[in-house]
Short mmCIF file of C-alpha atoms and ligand atoms in Angstrom, two decimals:
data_model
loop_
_atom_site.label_atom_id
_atom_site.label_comp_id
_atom_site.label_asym_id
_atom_site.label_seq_id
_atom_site.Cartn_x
_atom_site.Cartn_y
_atom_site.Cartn_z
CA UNK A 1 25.10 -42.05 80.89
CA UNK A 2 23.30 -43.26 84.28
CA UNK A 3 24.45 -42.67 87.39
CA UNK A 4 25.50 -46.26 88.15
CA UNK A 5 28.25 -48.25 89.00
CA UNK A 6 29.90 -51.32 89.75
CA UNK A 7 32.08 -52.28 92.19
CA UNK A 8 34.87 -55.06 91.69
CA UNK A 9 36.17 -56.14 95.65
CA UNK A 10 39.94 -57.71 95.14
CA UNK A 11 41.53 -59.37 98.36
CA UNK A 12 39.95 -56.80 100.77
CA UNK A 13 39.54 -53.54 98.51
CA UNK A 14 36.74 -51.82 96.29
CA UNK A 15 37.26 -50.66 92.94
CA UNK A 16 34.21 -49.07 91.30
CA UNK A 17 33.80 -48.40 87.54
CA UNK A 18 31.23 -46.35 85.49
CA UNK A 19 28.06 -48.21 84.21
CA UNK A 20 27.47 -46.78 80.38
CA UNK A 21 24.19 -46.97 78.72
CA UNK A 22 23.45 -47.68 75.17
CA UNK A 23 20.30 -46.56 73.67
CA UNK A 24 18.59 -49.83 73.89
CA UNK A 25 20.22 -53.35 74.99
CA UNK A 26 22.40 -54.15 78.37
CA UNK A 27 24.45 -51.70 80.23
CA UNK A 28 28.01 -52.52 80.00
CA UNK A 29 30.50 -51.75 82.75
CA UNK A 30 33.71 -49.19 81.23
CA UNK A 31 36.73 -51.45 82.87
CA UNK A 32 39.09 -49.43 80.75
CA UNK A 33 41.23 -48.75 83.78
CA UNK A 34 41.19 -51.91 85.51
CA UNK A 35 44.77 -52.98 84.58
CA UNK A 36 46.35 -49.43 86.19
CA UNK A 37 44.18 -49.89 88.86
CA UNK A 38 44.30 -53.53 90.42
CA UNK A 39 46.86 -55.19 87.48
CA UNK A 40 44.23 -57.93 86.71
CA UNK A 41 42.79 -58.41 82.99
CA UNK A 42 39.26 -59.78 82.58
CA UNK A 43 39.07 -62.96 81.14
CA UNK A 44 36.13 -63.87 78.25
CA UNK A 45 37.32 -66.16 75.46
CA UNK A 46 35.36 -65.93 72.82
CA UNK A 47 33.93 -62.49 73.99
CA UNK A 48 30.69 -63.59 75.33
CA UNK A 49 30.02 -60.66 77.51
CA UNK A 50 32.45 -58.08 76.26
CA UNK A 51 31.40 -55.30 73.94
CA UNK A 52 34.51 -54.15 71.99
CA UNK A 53 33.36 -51.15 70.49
CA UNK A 54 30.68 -48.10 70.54
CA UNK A 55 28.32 -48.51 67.80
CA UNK A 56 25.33 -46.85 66.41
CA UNK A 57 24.69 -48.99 63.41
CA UNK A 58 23.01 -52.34 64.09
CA UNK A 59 21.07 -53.78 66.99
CA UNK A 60 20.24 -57.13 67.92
CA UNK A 61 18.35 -58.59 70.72
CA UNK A 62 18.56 -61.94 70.83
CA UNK A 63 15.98 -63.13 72.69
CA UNK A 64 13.82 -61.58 71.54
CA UNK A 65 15.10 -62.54 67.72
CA UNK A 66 14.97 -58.50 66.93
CA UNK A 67 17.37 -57.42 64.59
CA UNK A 68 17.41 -53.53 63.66
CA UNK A 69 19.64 -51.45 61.19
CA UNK A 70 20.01 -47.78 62.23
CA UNK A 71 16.54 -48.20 63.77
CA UNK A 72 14.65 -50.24 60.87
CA UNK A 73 13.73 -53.46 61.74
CA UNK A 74 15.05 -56.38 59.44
CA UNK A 75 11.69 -57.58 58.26
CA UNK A 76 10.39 -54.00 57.40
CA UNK A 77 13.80 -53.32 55.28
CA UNK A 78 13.62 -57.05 53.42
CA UNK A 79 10.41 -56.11 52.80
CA UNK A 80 10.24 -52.97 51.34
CA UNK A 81 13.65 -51.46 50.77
CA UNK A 82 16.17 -52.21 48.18
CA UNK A 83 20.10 -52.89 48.74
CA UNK A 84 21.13 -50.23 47.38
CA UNK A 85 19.18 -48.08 50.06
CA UNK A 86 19.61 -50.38 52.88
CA UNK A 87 23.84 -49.83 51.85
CA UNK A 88 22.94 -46.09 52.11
CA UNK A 89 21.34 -46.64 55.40
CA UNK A 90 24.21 -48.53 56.90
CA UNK A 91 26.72 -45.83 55.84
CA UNK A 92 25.14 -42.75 56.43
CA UNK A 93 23.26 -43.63 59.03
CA UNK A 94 19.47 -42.24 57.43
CA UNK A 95 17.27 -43.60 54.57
CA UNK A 96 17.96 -41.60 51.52
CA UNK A 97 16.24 -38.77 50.26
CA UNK A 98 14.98 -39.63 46.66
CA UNK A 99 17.73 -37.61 45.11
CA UNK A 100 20.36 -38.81 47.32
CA UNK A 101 19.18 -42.49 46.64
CA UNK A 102 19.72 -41.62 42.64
CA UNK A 103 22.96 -40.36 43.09
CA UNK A 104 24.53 -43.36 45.55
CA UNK A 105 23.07 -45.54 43.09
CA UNK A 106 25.02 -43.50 40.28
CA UNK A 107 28.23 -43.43 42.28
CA UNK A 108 27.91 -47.41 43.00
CA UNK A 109 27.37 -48.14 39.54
CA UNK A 110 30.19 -46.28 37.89
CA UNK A 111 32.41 -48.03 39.97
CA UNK A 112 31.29 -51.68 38.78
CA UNK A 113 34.11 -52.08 36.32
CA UNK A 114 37.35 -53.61 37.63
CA UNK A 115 40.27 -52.87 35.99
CA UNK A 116 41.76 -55.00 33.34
CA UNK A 117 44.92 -56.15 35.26
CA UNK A 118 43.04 -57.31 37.75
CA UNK A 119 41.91 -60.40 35.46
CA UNK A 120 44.67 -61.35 35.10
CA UNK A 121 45.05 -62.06 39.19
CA UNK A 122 42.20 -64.83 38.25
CA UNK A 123 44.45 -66.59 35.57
CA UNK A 124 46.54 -67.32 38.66
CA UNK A 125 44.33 -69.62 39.99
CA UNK A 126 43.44 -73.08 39.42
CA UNK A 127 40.05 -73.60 37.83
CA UNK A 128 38.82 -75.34 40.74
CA UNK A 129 39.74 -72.53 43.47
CA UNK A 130 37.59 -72.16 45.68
CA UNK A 131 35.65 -68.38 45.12
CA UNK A 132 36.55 -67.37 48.68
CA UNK A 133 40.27 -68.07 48.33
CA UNK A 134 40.16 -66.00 45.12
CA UNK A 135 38.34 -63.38 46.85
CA UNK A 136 41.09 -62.93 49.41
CA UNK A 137 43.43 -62.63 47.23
CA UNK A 138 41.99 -60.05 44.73
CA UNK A 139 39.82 -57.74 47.04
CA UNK A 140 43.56 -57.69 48.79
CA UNK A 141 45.07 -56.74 45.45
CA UNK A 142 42.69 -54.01 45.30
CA UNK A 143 45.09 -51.67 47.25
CA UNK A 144 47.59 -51.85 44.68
CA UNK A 145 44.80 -51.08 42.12
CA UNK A 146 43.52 -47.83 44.51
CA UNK A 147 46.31 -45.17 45.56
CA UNK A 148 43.89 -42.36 45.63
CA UNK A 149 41.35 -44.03 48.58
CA UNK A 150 44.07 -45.34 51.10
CA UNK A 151 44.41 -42.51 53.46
CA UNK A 152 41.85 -43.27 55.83
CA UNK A 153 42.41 -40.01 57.56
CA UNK A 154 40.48 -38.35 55.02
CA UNK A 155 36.68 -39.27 55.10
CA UNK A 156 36.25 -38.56 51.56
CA UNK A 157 39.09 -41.14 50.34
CA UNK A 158 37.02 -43.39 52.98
CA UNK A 159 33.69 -42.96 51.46
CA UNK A 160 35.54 -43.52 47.79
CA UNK A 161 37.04 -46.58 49.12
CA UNK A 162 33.72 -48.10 50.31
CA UNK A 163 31.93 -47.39 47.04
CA UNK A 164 34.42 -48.91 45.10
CA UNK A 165 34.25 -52.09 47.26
CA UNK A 166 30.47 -52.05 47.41
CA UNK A 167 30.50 -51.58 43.59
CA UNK A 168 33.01 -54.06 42.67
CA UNK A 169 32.24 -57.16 44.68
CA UNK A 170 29.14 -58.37 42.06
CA UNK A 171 31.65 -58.27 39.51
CA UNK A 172 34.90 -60.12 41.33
CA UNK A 173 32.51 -62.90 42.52
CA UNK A 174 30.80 -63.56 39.30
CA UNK A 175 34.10 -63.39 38.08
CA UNK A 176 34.89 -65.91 40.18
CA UNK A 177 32.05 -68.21 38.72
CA UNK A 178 33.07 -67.70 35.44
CA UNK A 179 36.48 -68.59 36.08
CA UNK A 180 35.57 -72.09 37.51
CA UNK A 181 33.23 -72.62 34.49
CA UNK A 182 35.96 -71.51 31.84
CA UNK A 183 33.50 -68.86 30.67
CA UNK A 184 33.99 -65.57 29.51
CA UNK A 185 34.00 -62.53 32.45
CA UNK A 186 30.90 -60.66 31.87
CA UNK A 187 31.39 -56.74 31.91
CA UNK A 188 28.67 -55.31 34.23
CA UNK A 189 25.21 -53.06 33.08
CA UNK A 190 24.82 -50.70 35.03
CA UNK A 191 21.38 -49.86 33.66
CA UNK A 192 20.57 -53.19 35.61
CA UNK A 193 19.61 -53.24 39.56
CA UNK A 194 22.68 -54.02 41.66
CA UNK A 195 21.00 -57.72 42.09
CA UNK A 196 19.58 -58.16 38.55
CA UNK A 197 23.44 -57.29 37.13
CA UNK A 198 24.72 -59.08 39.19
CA UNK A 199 23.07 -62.42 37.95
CA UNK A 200 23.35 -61.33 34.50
CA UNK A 201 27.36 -61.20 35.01
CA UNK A 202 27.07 -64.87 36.87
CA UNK A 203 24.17 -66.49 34.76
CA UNK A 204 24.56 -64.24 31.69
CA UNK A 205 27.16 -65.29 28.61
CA UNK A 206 28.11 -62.98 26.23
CA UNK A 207 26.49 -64.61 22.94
CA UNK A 208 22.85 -64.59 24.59
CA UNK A 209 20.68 -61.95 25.81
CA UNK A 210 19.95 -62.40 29.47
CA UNK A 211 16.53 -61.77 31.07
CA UNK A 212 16.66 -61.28 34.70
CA UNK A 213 13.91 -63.29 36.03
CA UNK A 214 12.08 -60.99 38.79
CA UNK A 215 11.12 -63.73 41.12
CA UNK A 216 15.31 -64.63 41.84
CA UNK A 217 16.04 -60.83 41.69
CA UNK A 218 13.52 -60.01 44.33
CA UNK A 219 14.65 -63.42 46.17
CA UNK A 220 18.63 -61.85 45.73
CA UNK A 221 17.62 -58.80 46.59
CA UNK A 222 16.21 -60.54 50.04
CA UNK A 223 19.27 -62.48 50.58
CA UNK A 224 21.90 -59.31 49.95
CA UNK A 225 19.71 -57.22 52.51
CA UNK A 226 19.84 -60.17 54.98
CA UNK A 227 23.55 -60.44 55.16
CA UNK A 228 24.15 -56.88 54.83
CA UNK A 229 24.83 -56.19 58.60
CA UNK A 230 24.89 -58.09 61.92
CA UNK A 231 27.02 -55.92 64.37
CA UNK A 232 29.73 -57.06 65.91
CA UNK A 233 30.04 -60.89 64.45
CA UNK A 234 33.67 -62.39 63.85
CA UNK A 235 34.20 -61.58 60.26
CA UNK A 236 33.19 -57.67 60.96
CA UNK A 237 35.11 -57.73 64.54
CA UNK A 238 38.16 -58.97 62.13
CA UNK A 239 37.34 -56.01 60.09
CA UNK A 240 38.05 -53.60 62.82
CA UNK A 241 40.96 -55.27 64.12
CA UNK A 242 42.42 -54.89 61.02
CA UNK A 243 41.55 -51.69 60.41
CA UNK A 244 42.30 -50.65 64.13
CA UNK A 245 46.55 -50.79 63.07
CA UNK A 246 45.78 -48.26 60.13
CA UNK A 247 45.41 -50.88 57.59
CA UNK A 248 44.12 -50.24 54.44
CA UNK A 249 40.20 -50.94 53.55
CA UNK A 250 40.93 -53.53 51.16
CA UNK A 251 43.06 -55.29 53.28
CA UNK A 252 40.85 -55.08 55.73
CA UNK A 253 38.03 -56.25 53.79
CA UNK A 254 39.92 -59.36 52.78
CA UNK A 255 40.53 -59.95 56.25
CA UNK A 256 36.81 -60.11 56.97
CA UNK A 257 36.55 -62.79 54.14
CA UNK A 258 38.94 -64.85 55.22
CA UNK A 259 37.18 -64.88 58.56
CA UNK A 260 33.84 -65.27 57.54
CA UNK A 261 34.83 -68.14 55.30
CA UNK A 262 34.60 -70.59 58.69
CA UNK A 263 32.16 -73.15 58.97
CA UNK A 264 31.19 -71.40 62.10
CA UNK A 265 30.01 -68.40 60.70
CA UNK A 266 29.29 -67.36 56.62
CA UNK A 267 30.75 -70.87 55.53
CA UNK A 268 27.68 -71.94 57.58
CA UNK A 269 25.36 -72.15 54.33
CA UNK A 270 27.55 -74.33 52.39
CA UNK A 271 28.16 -76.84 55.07
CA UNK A 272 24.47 -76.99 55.49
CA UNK A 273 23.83 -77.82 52.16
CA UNK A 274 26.81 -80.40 52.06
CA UNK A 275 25.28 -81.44 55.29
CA UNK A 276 21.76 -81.89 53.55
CA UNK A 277 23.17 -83.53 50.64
CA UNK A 278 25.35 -85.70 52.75
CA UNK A 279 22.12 -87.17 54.60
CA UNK A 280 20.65 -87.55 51.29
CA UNK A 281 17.38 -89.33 52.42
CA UNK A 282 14.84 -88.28 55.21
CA UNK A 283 15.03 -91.88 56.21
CA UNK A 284 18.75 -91.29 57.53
CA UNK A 285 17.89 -87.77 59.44
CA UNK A 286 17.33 -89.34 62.67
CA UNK A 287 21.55 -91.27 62.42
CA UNK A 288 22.30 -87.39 62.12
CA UNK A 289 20.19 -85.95 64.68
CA UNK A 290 21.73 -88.97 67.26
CA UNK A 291 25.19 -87.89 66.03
CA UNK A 292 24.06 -83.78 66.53
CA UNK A 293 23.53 -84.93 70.10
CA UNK A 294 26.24 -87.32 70.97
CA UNK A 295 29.19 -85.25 72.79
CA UNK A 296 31.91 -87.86 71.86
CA UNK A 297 30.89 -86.71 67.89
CA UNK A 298 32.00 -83.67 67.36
CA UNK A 299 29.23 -83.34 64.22
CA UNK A 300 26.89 -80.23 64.80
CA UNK A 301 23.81 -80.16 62.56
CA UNK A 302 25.22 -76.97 60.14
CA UNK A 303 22.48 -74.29 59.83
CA UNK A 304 21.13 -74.63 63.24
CA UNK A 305 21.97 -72.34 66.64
CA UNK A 306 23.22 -68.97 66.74
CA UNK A 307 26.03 -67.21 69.24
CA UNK A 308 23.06 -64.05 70.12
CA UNK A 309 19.67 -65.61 68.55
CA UNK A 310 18.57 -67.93 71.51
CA UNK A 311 14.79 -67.94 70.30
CA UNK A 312 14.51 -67.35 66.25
CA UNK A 313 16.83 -65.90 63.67
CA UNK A 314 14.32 -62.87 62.16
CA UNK A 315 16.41 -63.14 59.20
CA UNK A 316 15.96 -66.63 58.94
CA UNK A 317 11.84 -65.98 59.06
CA UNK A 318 11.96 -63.93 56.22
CA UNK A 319 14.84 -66.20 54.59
CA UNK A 320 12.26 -69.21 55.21
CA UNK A 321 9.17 -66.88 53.12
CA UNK A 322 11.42 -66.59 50.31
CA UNK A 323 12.28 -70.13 49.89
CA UNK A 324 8.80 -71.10 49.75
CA UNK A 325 8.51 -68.57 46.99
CA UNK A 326 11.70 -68.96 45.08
CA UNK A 327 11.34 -72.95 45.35
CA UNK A 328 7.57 -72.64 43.73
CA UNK A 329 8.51 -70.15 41.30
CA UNK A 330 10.73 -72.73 40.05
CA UNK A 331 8.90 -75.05 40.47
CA UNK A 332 12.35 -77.35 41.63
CA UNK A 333 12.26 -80.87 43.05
CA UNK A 334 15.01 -81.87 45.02
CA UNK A 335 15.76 -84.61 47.20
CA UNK A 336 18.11 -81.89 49.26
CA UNK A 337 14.49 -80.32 49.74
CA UNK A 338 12.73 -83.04 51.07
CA UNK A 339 15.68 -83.60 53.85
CA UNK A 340 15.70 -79.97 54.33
CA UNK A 341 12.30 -79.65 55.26
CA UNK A 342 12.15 -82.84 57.32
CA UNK A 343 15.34 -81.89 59.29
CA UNK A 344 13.68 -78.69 60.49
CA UNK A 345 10.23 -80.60 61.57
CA UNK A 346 12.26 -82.99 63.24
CA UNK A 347 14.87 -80.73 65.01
CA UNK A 348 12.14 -78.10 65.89
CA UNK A 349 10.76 -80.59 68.15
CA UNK A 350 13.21 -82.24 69.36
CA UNK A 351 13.84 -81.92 73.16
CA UNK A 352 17.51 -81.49 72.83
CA UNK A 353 17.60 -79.01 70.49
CA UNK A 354 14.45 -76.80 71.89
CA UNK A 355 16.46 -76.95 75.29
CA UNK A 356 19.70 -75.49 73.79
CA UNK A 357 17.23 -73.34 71.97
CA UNK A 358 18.74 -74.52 68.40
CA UNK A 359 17.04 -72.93 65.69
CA UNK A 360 17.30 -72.98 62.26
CA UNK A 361 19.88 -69.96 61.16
CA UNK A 362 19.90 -67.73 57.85
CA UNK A 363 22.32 -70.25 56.63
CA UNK A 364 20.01 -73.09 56.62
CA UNK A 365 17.51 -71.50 54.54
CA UNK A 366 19.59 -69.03 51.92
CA UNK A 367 21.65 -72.71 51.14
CA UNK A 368 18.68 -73.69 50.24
CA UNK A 369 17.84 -71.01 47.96
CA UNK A 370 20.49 -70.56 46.45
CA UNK A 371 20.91 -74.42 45.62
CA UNK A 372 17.58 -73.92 43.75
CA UNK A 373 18.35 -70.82 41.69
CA UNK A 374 21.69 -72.89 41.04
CA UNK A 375 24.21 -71.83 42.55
CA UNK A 376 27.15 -74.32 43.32
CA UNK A 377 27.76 -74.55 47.12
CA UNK A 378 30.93 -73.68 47.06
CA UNK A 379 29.60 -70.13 45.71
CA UNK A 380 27.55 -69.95 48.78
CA UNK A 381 29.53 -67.76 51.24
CA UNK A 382 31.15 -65.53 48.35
CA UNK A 383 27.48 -64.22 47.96
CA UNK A 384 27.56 -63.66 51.85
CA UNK A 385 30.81 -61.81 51.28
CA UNK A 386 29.68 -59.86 48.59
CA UNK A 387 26.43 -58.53 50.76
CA UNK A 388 28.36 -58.50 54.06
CA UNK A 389 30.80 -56.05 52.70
CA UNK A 390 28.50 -52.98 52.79
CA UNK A 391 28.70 -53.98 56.81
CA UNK A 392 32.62 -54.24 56.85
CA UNK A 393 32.64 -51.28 55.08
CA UNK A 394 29.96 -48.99 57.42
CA UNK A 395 31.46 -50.48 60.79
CA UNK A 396 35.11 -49.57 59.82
CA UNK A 397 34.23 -45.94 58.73
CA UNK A 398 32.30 -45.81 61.85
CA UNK A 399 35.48 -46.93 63.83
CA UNK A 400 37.83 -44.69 62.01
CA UNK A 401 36.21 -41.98 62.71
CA UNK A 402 36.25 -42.17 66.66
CA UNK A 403 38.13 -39.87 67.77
CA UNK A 404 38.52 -42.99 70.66
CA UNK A 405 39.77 -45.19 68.66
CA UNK A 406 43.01 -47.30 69.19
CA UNK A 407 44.60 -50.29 67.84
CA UNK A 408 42.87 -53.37 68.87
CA UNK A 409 45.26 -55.26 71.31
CA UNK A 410 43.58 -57.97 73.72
CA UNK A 411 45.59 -59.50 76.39
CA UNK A 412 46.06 -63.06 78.12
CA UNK A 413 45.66 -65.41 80.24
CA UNK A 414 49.19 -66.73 79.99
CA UNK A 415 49.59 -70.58 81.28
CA UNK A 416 52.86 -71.43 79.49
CA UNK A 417 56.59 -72.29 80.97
CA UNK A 418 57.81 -69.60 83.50
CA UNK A 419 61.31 -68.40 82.52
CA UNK A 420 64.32 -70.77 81.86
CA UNK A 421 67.73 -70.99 80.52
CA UNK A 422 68.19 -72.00 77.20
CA UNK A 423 70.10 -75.72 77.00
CA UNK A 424 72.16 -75.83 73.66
CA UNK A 425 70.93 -78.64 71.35
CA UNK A 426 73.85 -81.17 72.04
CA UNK A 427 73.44 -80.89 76.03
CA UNK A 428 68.60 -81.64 75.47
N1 CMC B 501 24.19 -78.84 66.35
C1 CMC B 501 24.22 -79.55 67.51
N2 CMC B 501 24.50 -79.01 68.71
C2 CMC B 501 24.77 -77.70 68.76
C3 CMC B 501 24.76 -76.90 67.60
C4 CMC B 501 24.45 -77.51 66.36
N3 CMC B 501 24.41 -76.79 65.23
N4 CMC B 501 25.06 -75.61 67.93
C5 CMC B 501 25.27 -75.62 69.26
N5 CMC B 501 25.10 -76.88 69.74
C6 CMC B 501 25.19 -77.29 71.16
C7 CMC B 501 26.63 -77.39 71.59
O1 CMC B 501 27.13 -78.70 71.44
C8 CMC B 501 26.56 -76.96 73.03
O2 CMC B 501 26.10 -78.07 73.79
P1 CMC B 501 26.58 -78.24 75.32
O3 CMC B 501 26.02 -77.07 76.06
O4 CMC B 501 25.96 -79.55 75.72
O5 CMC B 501 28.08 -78.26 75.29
C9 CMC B 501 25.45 -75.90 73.06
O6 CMC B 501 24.61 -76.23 71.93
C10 CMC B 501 25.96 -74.47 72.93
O7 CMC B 501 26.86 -74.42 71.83
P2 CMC B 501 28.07 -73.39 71.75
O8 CMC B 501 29.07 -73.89 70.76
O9 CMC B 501 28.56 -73.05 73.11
O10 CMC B 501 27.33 -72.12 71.18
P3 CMC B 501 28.02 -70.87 70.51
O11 CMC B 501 27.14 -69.73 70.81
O12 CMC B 501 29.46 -70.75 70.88
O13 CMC B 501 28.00 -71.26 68.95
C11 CMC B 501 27.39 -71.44 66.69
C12 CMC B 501 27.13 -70.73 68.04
C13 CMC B 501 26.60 -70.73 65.58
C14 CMC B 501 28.87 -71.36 66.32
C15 CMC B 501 26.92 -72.92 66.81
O14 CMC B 501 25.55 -72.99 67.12
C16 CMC B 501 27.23 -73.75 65.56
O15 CMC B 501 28.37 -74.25 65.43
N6 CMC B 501 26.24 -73.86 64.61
C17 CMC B 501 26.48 -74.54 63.37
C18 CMC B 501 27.17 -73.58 62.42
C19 CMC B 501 26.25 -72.51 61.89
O16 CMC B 501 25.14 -72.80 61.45
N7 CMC B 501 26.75 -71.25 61.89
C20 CMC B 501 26.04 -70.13 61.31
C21 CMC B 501 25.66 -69.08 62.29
S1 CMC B 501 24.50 -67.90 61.57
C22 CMC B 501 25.35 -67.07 60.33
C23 CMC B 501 26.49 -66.27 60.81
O17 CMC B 501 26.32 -65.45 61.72
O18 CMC B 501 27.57 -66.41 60.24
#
């Protein structure tokens, strides 16, 4: 902790609070006991300079477009690691040994099964559910699946609780797939990579062998490790609210869906691609780029800007690198392309959007990929989910085990109707 500190003055008097210091990033001022000490809250909507918690998993500078789990840049990990070691990383806080690699991988994949019941939650729905209102619902039902891993005093019911969700995502969303198709659910092999099963369980049908095509696994495996972490974004800050009452993980983890589902945030890459397909000819991009700009429209080109990126998504760099590759692999031709990659050229140097410093996001690119290896849109953000979770999962441990921690409870600005007297209905 340095020395410093800052000093609020309020109508004539000095109040001083401690400056903390993270490892790396800004300083933030501790105003825990401003309330006791001048009865004022601080006001930031939207929490664009508060930090709500401590955390010592993921770093992001944003203008400088770094992005760093546990210390590893994003590029090195996309690059080189695999999910199931970049999920280690995120929980534990180190890269695997060898042997402890082997067993988390052992552990994840015994817990790929769901249980039968659970299918049944599916046959609930109508075909044409969306996969992220299923996935509420049944990563919720979990907790009635799961007595044994809902104390979340005890760290090892924790850990238990996050494999199983880790584990078990691949198969609910296939599962979800295969329910809007009429298919048969496809049990999981575990002799497969986390990745490579799961596209066997979404592609795969029982009466065919499936071969897991490397290029899409590696391109999947890319995508997962993208979307595994991003610190304190709304769908994981929803995470910890939740979990900051006591809740139950699975709860909480349906929580975090349900927030990351928004346009604004993980339902980002199918509005882009709706948004691509919408515009439908590169002849029409500069009608959208005039609405993008026009404040009386409240269109916003999906895919572009970021609430902390103000220079370049890194993910969105590598994201970009792997569409090139999975695009030429196979070997796809798509009008949705050609927009795609004339939107970008055009909004790249455009003075509005360089100004703002708009960039293309993660979302713009993986809804691209995904489109290609053929993926419905509407699948798009359940694949965000199912990566995202090993985040949810690592940030809520983290925060459960702070000895600091306390139920998440923001305050107001209140501008409502002062106190009055109720009138009875006859007399309004
Ligand atoms: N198209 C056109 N204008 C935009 C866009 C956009 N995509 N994004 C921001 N702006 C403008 C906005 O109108 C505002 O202009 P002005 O200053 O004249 O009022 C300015 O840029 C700042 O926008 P903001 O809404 O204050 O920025 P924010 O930090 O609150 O929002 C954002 C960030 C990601 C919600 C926003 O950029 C956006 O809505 N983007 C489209 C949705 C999207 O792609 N989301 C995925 C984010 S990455 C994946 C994830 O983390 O989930």
């Amino acid at each position: 902790m340095t020395e410093q500190t800052a000093t609020l003055g309020v109508d004539g008097s000095n109040f001083t609070y401690p400056v903390l210091d993270g490892t790396v990033g800004p300083e933030v001022v501790d105003i825990r006991k401003l309330y006791g000490q001048t009865g004022m809250f601080t006001y930031d909507p939207g929490f664009t300079s508060t930090a709500s918690c401590e955390s010592a998993i993921t770093y992001i500078d944003g203008e400088k477009g770094i992005l760093l789990h546990r210390g590893y840049p994003i590029e090195q990990l996309a690059e080189k690691s695999t999910f199931m070691e970049v999920s280690y990383l995120l929980l534990h806080g180190e890269l695997p040994t060898k042997s402890e690699l082997d067993e988390f991988v052992y552990t994840i994949s015994r817990h790929t099964m769901v249980h039968e019941q659970l299918a049944t939650f599916y046959r609930g729905f109508r075909r044409d559910a969306h996969p992220m209102a299923i996935l509420c619902g049944v990563v919720g039902a979990l907790s009635s699946f799961y007595h044994d891993s809902t104390d979340i005093t005890d760290p090892a019911q924790r850990m238990i609780a996050s494999h199983r969700l880790i584990a078990k995502m691949p198969t609910l969303v296939a599962m979800a797939f295969k329910y809007s198709l009429g298919q048969p659910f496809m049990f999981p092999q575990n002799s497969l990579s986390y990745t490579g099963n799961f596209l066997r369980m979404t592609f795969g049908v029982p009466a065919e062998p499936y071969e897991v095509n490397p290029i899409i696994e590696n391109a999947m495996r890319r995508i997962f490790i993208l979307h595994a972490d991003h610190e304190q974004n709304a769908s994981t800050s929803t995470v910890r609210l939740a979990g900051s009452s006591g809740a139950n993980p699975f709860a909480c983890i349906a929580a975090g869906i349900a927030c990351l589902w928004g346009p604004a945030h993980g339902g980002a890459n199918e509005a882009a691609l709706n948004m691509l397909r919408e515009i439908g000819d590169v002849k029409r991009i500069p009608e959208y780029i005039a609405r993008a700009k026009d404040k009386n429209d409240p269109f916003r080109l999906m895919g572009f800007g970021h609430r902390v990126y103000k220079n370049f998504d890194p993910r969105a760099k590598v994201m970009k690198a792997t569409a090139d590759e999975v695009l030429k692999e196979l070997n796809i031709s798509d009008p949705v392309l050609d927009v795609a990659k004339e939107l970008e050229h055009i909004a790249l140097n455009d003075e509005y959007f360089i100004e703002k410093k708009l960039y293309p996001n993660v979302d713009f690119y993986s809804g691209v990929i995904l489109n290609a290896i053929g993926f419905p849109t509407d699948m798009f953000t359940a694949l965000f989910a199912l990566a995202r979770t090993v985040g949810w999962v690592a940030q809520w441990n983290e925060m459960i085990a702070d000895p600091e921690q306390k139920i998440g409870r923001p305050r107001q600005l209140y501008v409502g109707a002062t106190q009055r007297d109720y009138i009875p209905v006859g007399d309004r």
